[in-house]
Amino acid sequence: MTAACLLAVHAHPDDESSKGPGTIARYAAAGVRTVLVTCTGGEAGDILNPAADSEAARTDMGSVRRAELEEAVGIIGYDRLCWLGYRDSGMPGTPTNEHPDSFAQADLDEAIGRLVRIVREERPQVLVAYGPSDPGRGHPDHIRTHEIGLAAFERSGDPAWYPEAGEPWEPSKLYYVGVFSRPRLEAMHGWLTAQGLESPWGDFMTRMGDAPDKTTTRVDISDHLDVGRRALLAHRTQIDPEGHWFRVPLDVLRELHPYEDYELAASRVPTVWAEGDYEDDLFAGIDLTD
């Protein structure tokens, strides 16, 4: 039997804890090998939690965020953490964005090759990355993460690409993680406003406009809802415990929307769920008996 493996590609430390952590925890608990690729060190992050302000964070944010990520990885249950090796790009027009080691300035084919090498080492059936309209809202590192994730899915099985990067391996499915799917936002926003509480999600839905929701797949994480919150809290410099991430109680969220949502972007296996319904398993249709 072929070992099941899921590989997720994220832009910065903390993205793995806000985008799909319950899914990883669920599959890890079921014995699936889970691998995280983090593209940058998060050096351009600000101190968003006053309680985490320190000399170390102010002078060497990259080292602090790497340590935070290692703690979060242990909480979520990833089997392996891979650093792609780039510097946080910050936003366009900033000196950080122009840094020669930044992800934004990296040679695209070289960056794809680095990810292809990891894909060929790990041989995942499922690759999770970001869509072209990812919640990074124009962050160069999120855009680049989409570009390399899609290209690695397309190229890792082709021996003509990066022959030095190992034996070709072709993942079966590519998903875009949909942390800001409309059903999830509507559920949380509706509950907060009904309680007379300020909701951060209305602005997100306004920016989405009338764009169709692209969710194809819902993974039930009822038993792992706490994982993402505990992992987020490990990112002390970036996450304020009093912030909006934690305003909807877990027992309420379990009733409202106990799922993490995905878009099936590409598949090399047959569709196995009914038209008009949601797929409920990222490995659906994949034969692991070979």
Short mmCIF file of C-alpha atoms in Angstrom, two decimals:
data_model
loop_
_atom_site.label_atom_id
_atom_site.label_comp_id
_atom_site.label_asym_id
_atom_site.label_seq_id
_atom_site.Cartn_x
_atom_site.Cartn_y
_atom_site.Cartn_z
CA MET A 1 0.00 0.00 0.00
CA THR A 2 1.28 3.47 -0.90
CA ALA A 3 1.78 5.77 2.09
CA ALA A 4 -0.57 8.75 2.08
CA CYS A 5 1.12 12.16 2.11
CA LEU A 6 -0.18 15.73 2.09
CA LEU A 7 2.15 18.66 1.39
CA ALA A 8 1.06 22.24 2.15
CA VAL A 9 2.85 25.34 0.85
CA HIS A 10 2.57 28.58 2.84
CA ALA A 11 4.10 32.01 2.47
CA HIS A 12 5.06 33.05 6.02
CA PRO A 13 5.21 31.71 9.55
CA ASP A 14 1.65 31.89 10.97
CA ASP A 15 -0.06 31.22 7.59
CA GLU A 16 -0.02 27.50 8.39
CA SER A 17 -1.98 28.24 11.57
CA SER A 18 -4.71 30.36 9.95
CA LYS A 19 -5.14 28.36 6.73
CA GLY A 20 -6.03 24.72 7.14
CA PRO A 21 -4.48 23.70 10.49
CA GLY A 22 -7.47 21.59 11.51
CA THR A 23 -7.25 19.66 8.24
CA ILE A 24 -3.60 18.86 8.86
CA ALA A 25 -4.34 17.80 12.44
CA ARG A 26 -7.16 15.55 11.24
CA TYR A 27 -5.05 13.80 8.60
CA ALA A 28 -2.01 13.55 10.86
CA ALA A 29 -4.16 11.85 13.52
CA ALA A 30 -5.31 9.39 10.84
CA GLY A 31 -1.72 8.45 9.98
CA VAL A 32 -1.23 10.59 6.88
CA ARG A 33 2.27 12.01 6.52
CA THR A 34 2.00 15.81 6.57
CA VAL A 35 4.68 18.18 5.28
CA LEU A 36 4.83 21.95 5.55
CA VAL A 37 6.81 24.15 3.18
CA THR A 38 7.22 27.72 4.44
CA CYS A 39 8.57 29.97 1.72
CA THR A 40 9.91 32.88 3.78
CA GLY A 41 11.20 33.59 7.27
CA GLY A 42 8.67 36.31 8.07
CA GLU A 43 11.39 38.89 8.67
CA ALA A 44 9.16 41.80 7.63
CA GLY A 45 6.49 41.06 10.23
CA ASP A 46 5.43 43.74 12.67
CA ILE A 47 4.93 43.25 16.39
CA LEU A 48 1.13 43.06 16.46
CA ASN A 49 0.82 41.87 20.05
CA PRO A 50 2.15 44.47 22.53
CA ALA A 51 2.72 41.76 25.11
CA ALA A 52 5.25 40.09 22.79
CA ASP A 53 7.36 43.21 22.27
CA SER A 54 10.99 42.39 23.05
CA GLU A 55 14.50 43.35 22.07
CA ALA A 56 14.87 40.06 20.21
CA ALA A 57 11.71 40.68 18.18
CA ARG A 58 12.76 44.24 17.35
CA THR A 59 16.29 43.30 16.28
CA ASP A 60 15.88 39.80 14.80
CA MET A 61 12.27 39.19 13.87
CA GLY A 62 13.23 36.35 11.56
CA SER A 63 14.71 34.21 14.34
CA VAL A 64 11.77 34.90 16.62
CA ARG A 65 9.25 33.93 13.96
CA ARG A 66 11.13 30.77 13.09
CA ALA A 67 10.95 29.70 16.72
CA GLU A 68 7.24 30.55 16.81
CA LEU A 69 6.66 28.44 13.71
CA GLU A 70 8.47 25.45 15.15
CA GLU A 71 6.18 25.58 18.18
CA ALA A 72 3.08 25.88 15.99
CA VAL A 73 4.19 22.96 13.82
CA GLY A 74 4.33 20.77 16.91
CA ILE A 75 0.82 21.82 17.94
CA ILE A 76 -0.66 21.12 14.50
CA GLY A 77 1.17 17.82 14.09
CA TYR A 78 3.19 18.24 10.91
CA ASP A 79 5.76 15.50 10.37
CA ARG A 80 8.24 17.75 8.59
CA LEU A 81 8.90 21.46 8.24
CA CYS A 82 10.81 22.60 5.15
CA TRP A 83 12.08 26.15 4.73
CA LEU A 84 12.19 27.18 1.08
CA GLY A 85 14.89 29.68 2.00
CA TYR A 86 13.65 33.13 0.99
CA ARG A 87 13.39 36.39 2.87
CA ASP A 88 10.00 37.98 3.59
CA SER A 89 9.27 40.44 0.77
CA GLY A 90 7.11 42.89 2.67
CA MET A 91 4.78 44.99 0.53
CA PRO A 92 5.45 46.61 -2.87
CA GLY A 93 7.33 49.89 -2.70
CA THR A 94 9.17 49.07 0.52
CA PRO A 95 12.93 48.51 0.88
CA THR A 96 12.19 44.99 2.12
CA ASN A 97 10.51 44.21 -1.17
CA GLU A 98 13.65 45.22 -3.05
CA HIS A 99 15.98 43.11 -0.90
CA PRO A 100 17.94 40.73 -3.18
CA ASP A 101 17.16 37.75 -0.94
CA SER A 102 13.41 38.40 -0.87
CA PHE A 103 10.94 35.95 -2.35
CA ALA A 104 9.66 38.70 -4.65
CA GLN A 105 13.10 39.15 -6.20
CA ALA A 106 13.84 35.43 -6.53
CA ASP A 107 14.25 33.77 -9.89
CA LEU A 108 10.87 32.11 -10.43
CA ASP A 109 12.22 28.94 -12.05
CA GLU A 110 14.75 28.51 -9.24
CA ALA A 111 12.01 28.87 -6.62
CA ILE A 112 9.82 26.34 -8.43
CA GLY A 113 12.78 23.98 -8.61
CA ARG A 114 13.30 24.18 -4.85
CA LEU A 115 9.68 23.20 -4.28
CA VAL A 116 9.79 20.47 -6.93
CA ARG A 117 12.76 18.91 -5.12
CA ILE A 118 10.70 18.67 -1.90
CA VAL A 119 7.68 17.28 -3.77
CA ARG A 120 9.85 14.59 -5.33
CA GLU A 121 11.40 13.75 -1.96
CA GLU A 122 8.08 13.48 -0.16
CA ARG A 123 5.87 12.11 -2.98
CA PRO A 124 2.56 13.62 -1.82
CA GLN A 125 -0.70 12.63 -3.44
CA VAL A 126 -2.22 15.94 -2.32
CA LEU A 127 -0.64 19.37 -2.72
CA VAL A 128 -2.24 22.35 -0.97
CA ALA A 129 -1.31 25.88 -2.05
CA TYR A 130 -2.85 29.32 -2.56
CA GLY A 131 -5.23 30.41 -5.27
CA PRO A 132 -4.63 33.46 -7.48
CA SER A 133 -6.99 35.49 -5.28
CA ASP A 134 -5.56 34.27 -1.98
CA PRO A 135 -6.35 36.07 1.30
CA GLY A 136 -2.93 37.73 1.25
CA ARG A 137 -4.75 40.60 -0.50
CA GLY A 138 -1.95 41.35 -2.92
CA HIS A 139 1.01 40.42 -0.71
CA PRO A 140 3.86 39.57 -3.09
CA ASP A 141 4.80 36.44 -1.14
CA HIS A 142 1.27 35.07 -1.35
CA ILE A 143 1.18 35.73 -5.08
CA ARG A 144 4.54 34.02 -5.52
CA THR A 145 3.39 31.08 -3.37
CA HIS A 146 0.46 30.60 -5.75
CA GLU A 147 2.79 30.72 -8.75
CA ILE A 148 5.25 28.13 -7.45
CA GLY A 149 2.55 25.84 -6.03
CA LEU A 150 0.73 25.61 -9.35
CA ALA A 151 3.95 25.21 -11.34
CA ALA A 152 5.31 22.53 -9.01
CA PHE A 153 2.09 20.54 -9.42
CA GLU A 154 2.47 20.77 -13.19
CA ARG A 155 6.23 20.14 -13.40
CA SER A 156 7.22 17.73 -10.63
CA GLY A 157 6.11 14.70 -12.63
CA ASP A 158 7.88 15.80 -15.82
CA PRO A 159 11.46 14.47 -16.08
CA ALA A 160 12.35 17.29 -18.47
CA TRP A 161 12.03 19.79 -15.61
CA TYR A 162 14.77 19.97 -12.96
CA PRO A 163 16.40 16.59 -13.65
CA GLU A 164 18.80 17.31 -10.78
CA ALA A 165 15.90 17.54 -8.31
CA GLY A 166 15.22 13.82 -8.01
CA GLU A 167 12.98 11.13 -9.46
CA PRO A 168 9.80 12.62 -10.97
CA TRP A 169 6.62 12.41 -8.92
CA GLU A 170 3.17 13.53 -10.02
CA PRO A 171 0.74 14.59 -7.26
CA SER A 172 -2.83 13.52 -7.87
CA LYS A 173 -4.65 16.65 -6.69
CA LEU A 174 -3.99 20.35 -6.17
CA TYR A 175 -6.13 22.34 -3.75
CA TYR A 176 -6.28 26.03 -2.98
CA VAL A 177 -6.96 26.64 0.68
CA GLY A 178 -10.09 28.80 1.07
CA VAL A 179 -9.73 30.37 4.47
CA PHE A 180 -11.97 33.27 3.47
CA SER A 181 -14.69 31.28 1.75
CA ARG A 182 -18.00 33.12 1.63
CA PRO A 183 -20.02 30.54 3.63
CA ARG A 184 -17.52 30.67 6.47
CA LEU A 185 -17.35 34.47 6.52
CA GLU A 186 -21.14 34.81 6.38
CA ALA A 187 -21.57 32.37 9.27
CA MET A 188 -19.09 34.15 11.54
CA HIS A 189 -20.13 37.65 10.55
CA GLY A 190 -23.80 36.86 11.09
CA TRP A 191 -23.22 35.45 14.56
CA LEU A 192 -21.03 38.35 15.70
CA THR A 193 -23.44 41.03 14.51
CA ALA A 194 -26.38 39.17 16.08
CA GLN A 195 -24.55 39.36 19.40
CA GLY A 196 -23.96 43.09 18.94
CA LEU A 197 -20.22 42.50 18.57
CA GLU A 198 -17.88 44.13 16.09
CA SER A 199 -17.14 41.86 13.15
CA PRO A 200 -13.96 42.09 11.07
CA TRP A 201 -15.48 39.95 8.33
CA GLY A 202 -17.84 42.48 6.77
CA ASP A 203 -14.95 44.30 5.09
CA PHE A 204 -13.68 41.05 3.63
CA MET A 205 -17.07 40.25 2.12
CA THR A 206 -17.31 43.77 0.71
CA ARG A 207 -13.96 43.31 -1.03
CA MET A 208 -15.13 39.97 -2.39
CA GLY A 209 -18.12 41.72 -3.99
CA ASP A 210 -20.33 39.38 -5.97
CA ALA A 211 -17.51 37.05 -6.99
CA PRO A 212 -18.78 33.44 -6.89
CA ASP A 213 -17.64 31.24 -4.05
CA LYS A 214 -15.27 28.61 -5.41
CA THR A 215 -15.49 26.13 -2.56
CA THR A 216 -15.60 22.55 -3.87
CA THR A 217 -14.43 20.74 -0.75
CA ARG A 218 -15.26 20.93 2.94
CA VAL A 219 -13.16 19.04 5.46
CA ASP A 220 -14.95 18.47 8.76
CA ILE A 221 -12.61 19.52 11.57
CA SER A 222 -15.12 19.36 14.43
CA ASP A 223 -12.67 17.34 16.52
CA HIS A 224 -9.74 19.66 15.76
CA LEU A 225 -11.20 23.17 15.93
CA ASP A 226 -8.97 24.11 18.84
CA VAL A 227 -5.75 23.27 17.00
CA GLY A 228 -5.67 26.38 14.82
CA ARG A 229 -6.29 28.68 17.75
CA ARG A 230 -3.59 27.11 19.88
CA ALA A 231 -1.18 27.21 16.94
CA LEU A 232 -2.01 30.85 16.20
CA LEU A 233 -1.26 31.76 19.81
CA ALA A 234 2.23 30.30 19.36
CA HIS A 235 2.85 33.18 16.91
CA ARG A 236 3.02 35.64 19.78
CA THR A 237 4.49 38.56 17.84
CA GLN A 238 1.80 38.37 15.17
CA ILE A 239 -1.36 37.37 17.04
CA ASP A 240 -3.03 39.35 19.79
CA PRO A 241 -4.97 36.92 22.05
CA GLU A 242 -7.68 39.57 22.31
CA GLY A 243 -7.96 39.88 18.53
CA HIS A 244 -10.76 38.97 16.15
CA TRP A 245 -9.48 35.44 15.47
CA PHE A 246 -10.93 34.33 18.80
CA ARG A 247 -14.24 36.18 19.05
CA VAL A 248 -16.46 33.31 17.96
CA PRO A 249 -16.40 30.63 20.69
CA LEU A 250 -15.39 27.16 19.55
CA ASP A 251 -18.67 25.57 20.58
CA VAL A 252 -20.51 28.17 18.48
CA LEU A 253 -18.18 27.68 15.52
CA ARG A 254 -18.73 23.94 15.78
CA GLU A 255 -22.41 24.61 15.14
CA LEU A 256 -21.97 27.37 12.54
CA HIS A 257 -19.24 26.07 10.26
CA PRO A 258 -17.05 23.21 11.55
CA TYR A 259 -15.19 22.98 8.23
CA GLU A 260 -12.10 24.16 6.45
CA ASP A 261 -12.91 24.99 2.85
CA TYR A 262 -10.90 24.32 -0.29
CA GLU A 263 -11.07 24.74 -4.03
CA LEU A 264 -10.07 21.70 -6.06
CA ALA A 265 -7.86 23.45 -8.60
CA ALA A 266 -6.60 20.44 -10.55
CA SER A 267 -7.04 16.69 -10.38
CA ARG A 268 -5.57 13.69 -12.14
CA VAL A 269 -8.11 11.29 -10.64
CA PRO A 270 -11.86 10.95 -11.30
CA THR A 271 -14.37 13.08 -9.43
CA VAL A 272 -16.19 10.92 -6.90
CA TRP A 273 -18.77 13.22 -5.30
CA ALA A 274 -22.24 14.15 -6.47
CA GLU A 275 -22.87 17.20 -8.63
CA GLY A 276 -23.98 20.13 -6.48
CA ASP A 277 -22.54 18.64 -3.31
CA TYR A 278 -19.23 19.26 -1.52
CA GLU A 279 -16.35 16.82 -1.58
CA ASP A 280 -15.44 15.93 2.01
CA ASP A 281 -12.00 14.32 1.72
CA LEU A 282 -8.85 15.73 0.08
CA PHE A 283 -7.85 12.14 -0.78
CA ALA A 284 -11.18 11.27 -2.41
CA GLY A 285 -10.66 9.29 -5.60
CA ILE A 286 -6.99 8.53 -4.89
CA ASP A 287 -6.04 4.85 -4.97
CA LEU A 288 -3.48 4.08 -2.26
CA THR A 289 -3.48 0.32 -2.79
CA ASP A 290 -0.70 0.21 -5.38
#
